[in-house]
PDB file of C-alpha atoms and ligand atoms in Angstrom:
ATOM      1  CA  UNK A 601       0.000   0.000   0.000  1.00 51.00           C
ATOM      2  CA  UNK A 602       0.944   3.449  -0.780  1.00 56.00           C
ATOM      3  CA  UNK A 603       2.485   4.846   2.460  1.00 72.00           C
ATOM      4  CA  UNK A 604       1.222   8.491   2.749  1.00 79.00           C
ATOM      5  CA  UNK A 605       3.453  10.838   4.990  1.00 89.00           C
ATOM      6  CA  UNK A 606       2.713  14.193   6.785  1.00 93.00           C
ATOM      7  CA  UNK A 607       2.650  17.170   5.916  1.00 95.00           C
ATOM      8  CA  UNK A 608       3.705  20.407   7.407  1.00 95.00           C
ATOM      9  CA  UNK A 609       0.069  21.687   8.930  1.00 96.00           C
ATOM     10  CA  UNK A 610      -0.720  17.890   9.998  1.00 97.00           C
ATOM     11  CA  UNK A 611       2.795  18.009  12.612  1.00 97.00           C
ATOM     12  CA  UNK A 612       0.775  21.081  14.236  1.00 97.00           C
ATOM     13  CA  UNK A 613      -2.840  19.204  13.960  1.00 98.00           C
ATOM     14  CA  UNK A 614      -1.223  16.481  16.370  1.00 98.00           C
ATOM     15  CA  UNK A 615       1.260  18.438  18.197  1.00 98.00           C
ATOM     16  CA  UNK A 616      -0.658  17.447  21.273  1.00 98.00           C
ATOM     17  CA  UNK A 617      -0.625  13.807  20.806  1.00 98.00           C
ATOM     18  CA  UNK A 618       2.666  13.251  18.482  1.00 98.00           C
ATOM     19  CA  UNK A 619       4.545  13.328  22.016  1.00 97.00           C
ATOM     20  CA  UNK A 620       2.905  10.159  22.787  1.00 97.00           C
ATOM     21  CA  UNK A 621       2.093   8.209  20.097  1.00 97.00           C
ATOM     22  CA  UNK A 622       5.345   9.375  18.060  1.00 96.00           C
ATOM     23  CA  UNK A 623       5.171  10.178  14.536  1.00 96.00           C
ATOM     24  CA  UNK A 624       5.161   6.423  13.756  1.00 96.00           C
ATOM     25  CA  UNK A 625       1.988   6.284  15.521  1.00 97.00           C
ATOM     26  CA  UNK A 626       0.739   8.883  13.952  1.00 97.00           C
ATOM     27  CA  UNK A 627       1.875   7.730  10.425  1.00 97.00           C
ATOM     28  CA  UNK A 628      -0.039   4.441  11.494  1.00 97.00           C
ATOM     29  CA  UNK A 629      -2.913   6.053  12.142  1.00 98.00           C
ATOM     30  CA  UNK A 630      -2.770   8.023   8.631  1.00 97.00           C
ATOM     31  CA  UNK A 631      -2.598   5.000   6.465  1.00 96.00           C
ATOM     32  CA  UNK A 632      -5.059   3.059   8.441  1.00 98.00           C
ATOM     33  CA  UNK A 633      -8.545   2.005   7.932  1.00 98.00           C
ATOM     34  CA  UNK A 634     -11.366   1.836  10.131  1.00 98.00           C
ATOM     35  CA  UNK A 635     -14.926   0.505   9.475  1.00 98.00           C
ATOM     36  CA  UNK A 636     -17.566   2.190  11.752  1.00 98.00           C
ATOM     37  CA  UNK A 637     -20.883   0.361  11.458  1.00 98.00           C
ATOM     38  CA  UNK A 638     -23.993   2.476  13.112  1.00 98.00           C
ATOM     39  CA  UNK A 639     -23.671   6.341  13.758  1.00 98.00           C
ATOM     40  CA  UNK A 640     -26.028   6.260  16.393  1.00 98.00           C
ATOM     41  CA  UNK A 641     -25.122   7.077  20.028  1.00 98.00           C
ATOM     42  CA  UNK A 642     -21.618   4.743  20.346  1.00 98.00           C
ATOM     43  CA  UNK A 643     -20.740   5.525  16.227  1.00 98.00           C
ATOM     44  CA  UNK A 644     -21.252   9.568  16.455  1.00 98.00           C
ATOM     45  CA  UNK A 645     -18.438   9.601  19.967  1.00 98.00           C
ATOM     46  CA  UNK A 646     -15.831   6.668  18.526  1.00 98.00           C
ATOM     47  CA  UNK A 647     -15.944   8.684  15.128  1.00 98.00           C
ATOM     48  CA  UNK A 648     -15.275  12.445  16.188  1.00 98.00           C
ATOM     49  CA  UNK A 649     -12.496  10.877  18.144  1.00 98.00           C
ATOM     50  CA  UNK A 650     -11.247   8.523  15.202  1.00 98.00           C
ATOM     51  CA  UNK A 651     -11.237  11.667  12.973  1.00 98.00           C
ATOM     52  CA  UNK A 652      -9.786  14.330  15.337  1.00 98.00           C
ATOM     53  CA  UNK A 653      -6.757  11.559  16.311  1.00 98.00           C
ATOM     54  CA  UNK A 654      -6.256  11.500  12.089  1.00 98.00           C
ATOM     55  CA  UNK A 655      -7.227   8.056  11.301  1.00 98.00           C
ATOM     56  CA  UNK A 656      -6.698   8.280   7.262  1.00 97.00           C
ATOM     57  CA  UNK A 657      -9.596   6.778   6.411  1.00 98.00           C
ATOM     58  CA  UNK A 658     -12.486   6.030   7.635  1.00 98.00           C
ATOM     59  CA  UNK A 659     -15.865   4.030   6.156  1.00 98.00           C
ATOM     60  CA  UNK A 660     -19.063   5.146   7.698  1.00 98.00           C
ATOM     61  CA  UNK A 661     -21.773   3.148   7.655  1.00 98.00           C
ATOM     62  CA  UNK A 662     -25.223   3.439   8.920  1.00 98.00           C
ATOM     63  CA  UNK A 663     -28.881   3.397   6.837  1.00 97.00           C
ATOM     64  CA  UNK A 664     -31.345   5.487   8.876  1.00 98.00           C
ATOM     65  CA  UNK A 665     -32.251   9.419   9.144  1.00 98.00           C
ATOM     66  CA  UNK A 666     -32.262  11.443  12.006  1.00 98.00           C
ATOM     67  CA  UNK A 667     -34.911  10.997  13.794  1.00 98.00           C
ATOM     68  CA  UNK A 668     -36.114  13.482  17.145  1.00 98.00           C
ATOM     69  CA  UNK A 669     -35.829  11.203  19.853  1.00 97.00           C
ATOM     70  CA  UNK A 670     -32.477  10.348  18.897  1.00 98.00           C
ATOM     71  CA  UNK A 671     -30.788  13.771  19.886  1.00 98.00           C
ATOM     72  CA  UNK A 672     -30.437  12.493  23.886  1.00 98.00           C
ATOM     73  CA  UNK A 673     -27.511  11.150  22.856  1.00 98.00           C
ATOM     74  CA  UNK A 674     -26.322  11.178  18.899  1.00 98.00           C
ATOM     75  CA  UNK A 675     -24.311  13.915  19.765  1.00 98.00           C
ATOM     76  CA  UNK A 676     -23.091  14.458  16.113  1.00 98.00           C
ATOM     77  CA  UNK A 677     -26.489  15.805  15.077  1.00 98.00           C
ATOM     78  CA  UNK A 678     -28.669  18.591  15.662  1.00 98.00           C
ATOM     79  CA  UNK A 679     -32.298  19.927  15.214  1.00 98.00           C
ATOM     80  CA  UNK A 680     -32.022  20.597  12.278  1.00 98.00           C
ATOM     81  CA  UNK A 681     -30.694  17.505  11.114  1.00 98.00           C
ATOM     82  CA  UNK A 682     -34.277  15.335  11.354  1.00 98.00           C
ATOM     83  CA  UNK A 683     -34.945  13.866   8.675  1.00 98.00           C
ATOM     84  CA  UNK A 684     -31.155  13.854   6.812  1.00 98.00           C
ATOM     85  CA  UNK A 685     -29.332  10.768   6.414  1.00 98.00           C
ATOM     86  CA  UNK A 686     -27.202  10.230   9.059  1.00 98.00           C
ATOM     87  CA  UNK A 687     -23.910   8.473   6.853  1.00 98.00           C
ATOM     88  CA  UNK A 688     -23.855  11.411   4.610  1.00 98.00           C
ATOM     89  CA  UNK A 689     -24.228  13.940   7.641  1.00 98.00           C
ATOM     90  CA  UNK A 690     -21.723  12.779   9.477  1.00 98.00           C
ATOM     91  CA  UNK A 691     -18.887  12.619   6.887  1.00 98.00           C
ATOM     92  CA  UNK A 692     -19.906  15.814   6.219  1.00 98.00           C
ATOM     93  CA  UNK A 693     -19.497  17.501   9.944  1.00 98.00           C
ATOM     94  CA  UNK A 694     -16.375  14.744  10.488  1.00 98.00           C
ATOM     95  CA  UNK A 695     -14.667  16.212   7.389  1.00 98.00           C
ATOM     96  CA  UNK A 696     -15.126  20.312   9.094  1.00 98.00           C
ATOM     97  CA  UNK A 697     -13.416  18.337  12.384  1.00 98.00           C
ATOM     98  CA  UNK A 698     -10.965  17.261  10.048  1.00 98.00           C
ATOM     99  CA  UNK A 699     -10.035  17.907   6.329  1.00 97.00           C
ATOM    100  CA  UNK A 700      -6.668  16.169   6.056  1.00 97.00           C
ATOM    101  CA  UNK A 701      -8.894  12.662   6.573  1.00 98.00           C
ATOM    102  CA  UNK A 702     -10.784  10.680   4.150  1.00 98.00           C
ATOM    103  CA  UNK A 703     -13.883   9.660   4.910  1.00 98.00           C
ATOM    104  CA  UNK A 704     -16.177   7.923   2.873  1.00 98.00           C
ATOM    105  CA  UNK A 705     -20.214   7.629   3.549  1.00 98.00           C
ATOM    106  CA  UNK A 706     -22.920   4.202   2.974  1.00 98.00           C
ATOM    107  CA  UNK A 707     -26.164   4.047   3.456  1.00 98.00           C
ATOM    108  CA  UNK A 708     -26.351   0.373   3.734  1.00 96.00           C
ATOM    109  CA  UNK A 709     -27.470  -2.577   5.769  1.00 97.00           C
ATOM    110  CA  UNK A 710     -24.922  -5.193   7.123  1.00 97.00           C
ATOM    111  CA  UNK A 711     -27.170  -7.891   5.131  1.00 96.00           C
ATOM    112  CA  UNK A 712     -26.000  -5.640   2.022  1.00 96.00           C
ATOM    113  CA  UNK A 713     -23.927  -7.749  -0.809  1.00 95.00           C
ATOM    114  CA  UNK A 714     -21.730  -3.924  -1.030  1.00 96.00           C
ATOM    115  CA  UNK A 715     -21.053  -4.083   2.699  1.00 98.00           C
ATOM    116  CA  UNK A 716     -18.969  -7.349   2.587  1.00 97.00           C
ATOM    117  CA  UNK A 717     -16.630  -5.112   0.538  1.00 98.00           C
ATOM    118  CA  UNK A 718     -16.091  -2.667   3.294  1.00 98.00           C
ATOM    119  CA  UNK A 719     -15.191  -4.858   5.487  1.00 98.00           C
ATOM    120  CA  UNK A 720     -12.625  -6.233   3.353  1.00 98.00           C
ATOM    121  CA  UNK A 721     -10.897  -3.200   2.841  1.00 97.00           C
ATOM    122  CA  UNK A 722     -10.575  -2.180   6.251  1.00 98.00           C
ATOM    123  CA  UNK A 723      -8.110  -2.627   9.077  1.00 98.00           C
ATOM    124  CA  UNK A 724     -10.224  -3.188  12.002  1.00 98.00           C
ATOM    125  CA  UNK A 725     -14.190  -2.545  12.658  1.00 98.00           C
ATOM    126  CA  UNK A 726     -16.445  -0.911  15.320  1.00 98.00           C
ATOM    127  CA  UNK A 727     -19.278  -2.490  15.953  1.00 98.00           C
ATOM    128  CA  UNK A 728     -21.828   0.638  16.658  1.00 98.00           C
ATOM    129  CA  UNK A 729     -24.726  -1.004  16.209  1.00 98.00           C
ATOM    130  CA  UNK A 730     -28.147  -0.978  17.867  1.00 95.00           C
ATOM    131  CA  UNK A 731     -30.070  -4.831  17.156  1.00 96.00           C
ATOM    132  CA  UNK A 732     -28.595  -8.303  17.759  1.00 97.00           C
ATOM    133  CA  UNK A 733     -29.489  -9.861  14.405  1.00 97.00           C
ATOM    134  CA  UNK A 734     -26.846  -7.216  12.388  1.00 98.00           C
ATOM    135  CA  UNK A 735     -24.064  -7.316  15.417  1.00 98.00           C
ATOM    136  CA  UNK A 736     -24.233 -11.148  14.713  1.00 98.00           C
ATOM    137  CA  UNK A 737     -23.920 -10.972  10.560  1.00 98.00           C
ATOM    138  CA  UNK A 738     -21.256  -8.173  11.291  1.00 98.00           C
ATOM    139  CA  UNK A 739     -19.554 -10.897  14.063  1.00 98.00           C
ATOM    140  CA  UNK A 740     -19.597 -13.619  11.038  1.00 98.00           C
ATOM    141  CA  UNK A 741     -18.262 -11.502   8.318  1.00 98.00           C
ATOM    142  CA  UNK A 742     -15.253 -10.096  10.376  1.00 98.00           C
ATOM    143  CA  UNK A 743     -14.350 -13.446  11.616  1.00 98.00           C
ATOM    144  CA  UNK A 744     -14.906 -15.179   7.959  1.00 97.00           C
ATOM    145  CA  UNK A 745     -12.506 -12.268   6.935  1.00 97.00           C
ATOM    146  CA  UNK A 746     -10.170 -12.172   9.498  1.00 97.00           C
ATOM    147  CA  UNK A 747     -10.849  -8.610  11.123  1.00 98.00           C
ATOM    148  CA  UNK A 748     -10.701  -7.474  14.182  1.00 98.00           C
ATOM    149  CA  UNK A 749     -13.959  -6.178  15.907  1.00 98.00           C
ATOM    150  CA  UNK A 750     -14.683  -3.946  18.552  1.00 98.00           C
ATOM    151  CA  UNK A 751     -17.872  -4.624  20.576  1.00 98.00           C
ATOM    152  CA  UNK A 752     -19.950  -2.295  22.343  1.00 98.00           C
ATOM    153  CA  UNK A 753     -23.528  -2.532  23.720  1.00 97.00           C
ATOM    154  CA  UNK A 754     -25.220  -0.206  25.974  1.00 98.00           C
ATOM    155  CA  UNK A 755     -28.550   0.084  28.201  1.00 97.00           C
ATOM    156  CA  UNK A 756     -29.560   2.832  30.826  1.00 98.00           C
ATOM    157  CA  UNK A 757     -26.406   3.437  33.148  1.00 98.00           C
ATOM    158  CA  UNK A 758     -24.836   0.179  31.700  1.00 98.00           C
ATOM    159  CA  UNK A 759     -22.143  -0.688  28.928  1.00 98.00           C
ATOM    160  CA  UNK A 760     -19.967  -3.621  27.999  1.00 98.00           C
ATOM    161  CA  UNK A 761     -17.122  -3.531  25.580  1.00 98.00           C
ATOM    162  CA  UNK A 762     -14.731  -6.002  24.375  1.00 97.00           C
ATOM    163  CA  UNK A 763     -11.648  -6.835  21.128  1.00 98.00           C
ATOM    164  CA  UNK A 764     -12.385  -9.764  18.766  1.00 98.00           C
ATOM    165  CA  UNK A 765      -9.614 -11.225  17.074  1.00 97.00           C
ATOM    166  CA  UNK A 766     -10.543 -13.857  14.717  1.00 96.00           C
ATOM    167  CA  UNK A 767      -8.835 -17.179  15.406  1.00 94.00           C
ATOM    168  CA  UNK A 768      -7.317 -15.841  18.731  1.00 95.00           C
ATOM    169  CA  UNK A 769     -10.057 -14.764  21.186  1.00 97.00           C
ATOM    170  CA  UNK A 770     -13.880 -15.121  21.194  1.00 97.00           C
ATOM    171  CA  UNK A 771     -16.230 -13.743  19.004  1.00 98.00           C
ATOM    172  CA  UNK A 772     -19.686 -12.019  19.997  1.00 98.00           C
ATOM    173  CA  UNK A 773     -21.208 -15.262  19.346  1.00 97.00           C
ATOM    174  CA  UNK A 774     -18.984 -17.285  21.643  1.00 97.00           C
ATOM    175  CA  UNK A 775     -20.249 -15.275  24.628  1.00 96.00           C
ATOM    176  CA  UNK A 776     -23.787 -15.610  23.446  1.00 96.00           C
ATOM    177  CA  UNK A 777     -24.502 -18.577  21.768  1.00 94.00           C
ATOM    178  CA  UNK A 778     -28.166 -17.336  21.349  1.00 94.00           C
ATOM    179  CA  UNK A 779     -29.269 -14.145  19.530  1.00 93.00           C
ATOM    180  CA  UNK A 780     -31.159 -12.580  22.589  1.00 93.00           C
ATOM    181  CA  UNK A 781     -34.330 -10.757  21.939  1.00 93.00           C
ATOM    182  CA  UNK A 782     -34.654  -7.465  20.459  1.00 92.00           C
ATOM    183  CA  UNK A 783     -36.028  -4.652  22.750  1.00 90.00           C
ATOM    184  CA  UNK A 784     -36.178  -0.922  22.675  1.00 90.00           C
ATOM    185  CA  UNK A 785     -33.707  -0.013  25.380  1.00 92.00           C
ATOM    186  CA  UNK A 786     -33.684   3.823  27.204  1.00 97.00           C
ATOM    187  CA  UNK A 787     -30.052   5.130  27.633  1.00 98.00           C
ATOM    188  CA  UNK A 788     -28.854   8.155  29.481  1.00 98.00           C
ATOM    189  CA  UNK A 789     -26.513   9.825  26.326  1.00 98.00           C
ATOM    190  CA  UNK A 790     -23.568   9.591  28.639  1.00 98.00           C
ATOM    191  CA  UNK A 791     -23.587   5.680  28.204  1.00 98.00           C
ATOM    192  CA  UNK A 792     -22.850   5.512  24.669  1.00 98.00           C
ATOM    193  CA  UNK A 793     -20.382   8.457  25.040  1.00 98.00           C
ATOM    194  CA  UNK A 794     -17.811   7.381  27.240  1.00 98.00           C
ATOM    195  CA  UNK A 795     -18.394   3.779  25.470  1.00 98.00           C
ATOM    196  CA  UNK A 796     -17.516   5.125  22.185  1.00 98.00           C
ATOM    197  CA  UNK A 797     -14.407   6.661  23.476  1.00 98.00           C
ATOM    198  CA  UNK A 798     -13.644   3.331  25.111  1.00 98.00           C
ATOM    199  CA  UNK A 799     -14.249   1.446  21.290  1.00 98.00           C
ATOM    200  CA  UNK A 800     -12.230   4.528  19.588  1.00 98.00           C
ATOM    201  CA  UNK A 801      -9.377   4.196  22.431  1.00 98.00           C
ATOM    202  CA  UNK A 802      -9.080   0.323  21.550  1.00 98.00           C
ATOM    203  CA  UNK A 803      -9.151   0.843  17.808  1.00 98.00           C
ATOM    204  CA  UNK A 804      -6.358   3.601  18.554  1.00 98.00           C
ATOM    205  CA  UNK A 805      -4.109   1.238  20.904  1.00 98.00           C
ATOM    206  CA  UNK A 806      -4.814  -1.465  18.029  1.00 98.00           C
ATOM    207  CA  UNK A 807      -3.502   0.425  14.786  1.00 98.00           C
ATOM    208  CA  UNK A 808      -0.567   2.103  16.647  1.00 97.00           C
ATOM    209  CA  UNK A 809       0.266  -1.161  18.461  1.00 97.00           C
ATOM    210  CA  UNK A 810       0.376   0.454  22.264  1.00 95.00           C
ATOM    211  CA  UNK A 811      -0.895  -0.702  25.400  1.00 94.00           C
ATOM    212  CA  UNK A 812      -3.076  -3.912  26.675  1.00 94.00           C
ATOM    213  CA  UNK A 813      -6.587  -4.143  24.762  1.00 94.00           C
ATOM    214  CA  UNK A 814      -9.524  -5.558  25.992  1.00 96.00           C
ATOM    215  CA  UNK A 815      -8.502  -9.555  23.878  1.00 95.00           C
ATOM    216  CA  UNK A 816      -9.884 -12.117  25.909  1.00 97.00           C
ATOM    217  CA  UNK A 817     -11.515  -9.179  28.080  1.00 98.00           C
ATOM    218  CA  UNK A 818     -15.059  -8.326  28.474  1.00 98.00           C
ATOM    219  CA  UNK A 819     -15.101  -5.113  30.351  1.00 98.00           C
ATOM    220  CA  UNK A 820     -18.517  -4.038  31.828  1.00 98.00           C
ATOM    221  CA  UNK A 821     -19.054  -0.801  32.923  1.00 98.00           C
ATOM    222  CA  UNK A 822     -21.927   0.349  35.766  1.00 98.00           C
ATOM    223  CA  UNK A 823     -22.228   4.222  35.628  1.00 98.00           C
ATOM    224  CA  UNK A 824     -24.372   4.639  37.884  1.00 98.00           C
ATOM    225  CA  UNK A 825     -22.056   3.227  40.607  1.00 98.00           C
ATOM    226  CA  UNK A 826     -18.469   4.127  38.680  1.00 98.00           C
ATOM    227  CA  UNK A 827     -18.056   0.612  38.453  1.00 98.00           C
ATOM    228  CA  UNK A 828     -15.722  -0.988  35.870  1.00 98.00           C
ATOM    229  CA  UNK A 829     -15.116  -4.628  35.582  1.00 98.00           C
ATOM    230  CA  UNK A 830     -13.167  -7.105  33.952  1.00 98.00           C
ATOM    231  CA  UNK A 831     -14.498 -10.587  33.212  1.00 98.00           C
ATOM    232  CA  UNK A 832     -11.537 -13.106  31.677  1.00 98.00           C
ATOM    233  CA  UNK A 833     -13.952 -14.515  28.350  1.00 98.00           C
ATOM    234  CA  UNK A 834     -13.024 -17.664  26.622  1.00 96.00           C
ATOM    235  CA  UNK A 835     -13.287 -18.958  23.047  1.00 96.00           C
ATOM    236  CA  UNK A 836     -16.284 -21.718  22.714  1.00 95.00           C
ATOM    237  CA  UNK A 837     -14.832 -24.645  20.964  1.00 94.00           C
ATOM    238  CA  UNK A 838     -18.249 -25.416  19.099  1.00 95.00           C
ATOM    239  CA  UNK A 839     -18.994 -21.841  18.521  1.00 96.00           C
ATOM    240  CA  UNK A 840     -20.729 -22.120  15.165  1.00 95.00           C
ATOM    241  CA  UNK A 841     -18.958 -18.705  13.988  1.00 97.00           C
ATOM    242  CA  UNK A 842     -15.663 -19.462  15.160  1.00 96.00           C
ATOM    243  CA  UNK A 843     -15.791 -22.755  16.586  1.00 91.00           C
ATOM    244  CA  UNK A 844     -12.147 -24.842  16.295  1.00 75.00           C
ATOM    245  CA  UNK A 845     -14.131 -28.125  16.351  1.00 60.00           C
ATOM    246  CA  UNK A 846     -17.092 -28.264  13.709  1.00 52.00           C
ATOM    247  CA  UNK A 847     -19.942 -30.541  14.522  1.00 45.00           C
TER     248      UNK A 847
HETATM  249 ZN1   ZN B1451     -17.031 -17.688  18.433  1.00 53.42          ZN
END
């Protein structure tokens, strides 16, 4: 791949952050690609901070408009958004946050034939999403194609987050080998934002290859006591995404 440097204006961009993460890190981060499915509450946080840290590229994926009640806590959106799509809205408002990015928008559905593409062509993908039945197509296409996955679900106070790897730690459907029920959940806006940091701190750590991420982790957060946990997870032998032994 064509290894893009940076440029004059980008060294003050990241002035803050080049101390840290060193200008490999943040050459990393240039030429990397990240696949964020849903731009709800978890995708509009992990995004801003994907784009502002200068992640090169970045695929945006989510099929729905704006609706009213989702302004407690899509925080990339605002009144007079309703109605708009929210992919093409939020490349737009991530590409004022940052113009030396590329960001590309879809309004598709994980069950999409196009999305399987995406996912091929990117480095590592945040699951965003809002339903069980599309986390668990998302689950099986990143570990048919070998990419690594970022989890997040939220409810109320609560939020649990954890790293797939494909072939080295479990996959969503390990820890759940049933699709539980779909419900309409409430969430307090905070939930979603400090777990999409969390998902766009792993996918950070991940590209630049710093610190301990959340593999073989499932951290579960309780707000409303400042509680953070985490649970060791294990890979289910006869997991029918990942599963070592098939039946
Ligand atoms: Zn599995």
């Amino acid at each position: 791949m064509f290894w893009l440097g940076l440029s004059s204006v980008e060294f003050v961009r990241y002035d803050r952050q080049l101390g840290i993460i060193s200008e490999d890190g943040q050459l990393k981060l240039k030429n990397s690609t990240v696949l964020i499915v849903g731009l709800g509450g978890l995708g509009s946080v992990a995004s801003i901070f994907l784009a502002a840290a200068g992640v090169g590229r970045m695929l945006l994926v989510d099929k729905d408009v704006v609706e009213l009640s989702n302004l407690n806590r899509q925080i990339l959106y605002n009144t007079n958004d309703i109605g708009k799509a929210k992919a093409d809205l939020a490349k737009e408002k991530l590409n004022k946050l940052n113009p030396y990015i590329n960001i590309e928008s879809f309004r598709l559905r994980v069950e999409d034939e196009d999305f399987k593409d995406l996912v091929k062509k990117s480095d590592i993908v945040l699951d965003c999403l809002d339903n069980w039945r599309s986390r668990f197509v998302l689950n099986k296409l990143c570990v048919e194609h070998r990419k690594p996955l970022i989890h997040a679900g939220v409810r109320e106070f609560y939020g649990q987050l954890f790293t797939i790897i494909p072939g080295e730690t479990p996959c969503l459907n390990c820890l759940l080998p049933k699709q539980p029920p779909e419900e309409k959940i409430q969430v307090i806006g905070v939930t979603p934002g400090i777990l999409g940091t969390l998902q766009a701190t792993e996918a950070i750590k991940y590209l630049i290859g710093r610190g301990t991420s959340l593999k073989n982790l499932l951290l579960l957060v309780d707000l409303s006591t400042m509680e953070f946990k985490k649970l060791k997870i294990q890979r289910n032998p006869t997991c029918p995404t990942c599963g070592i032994i098939k039946k």
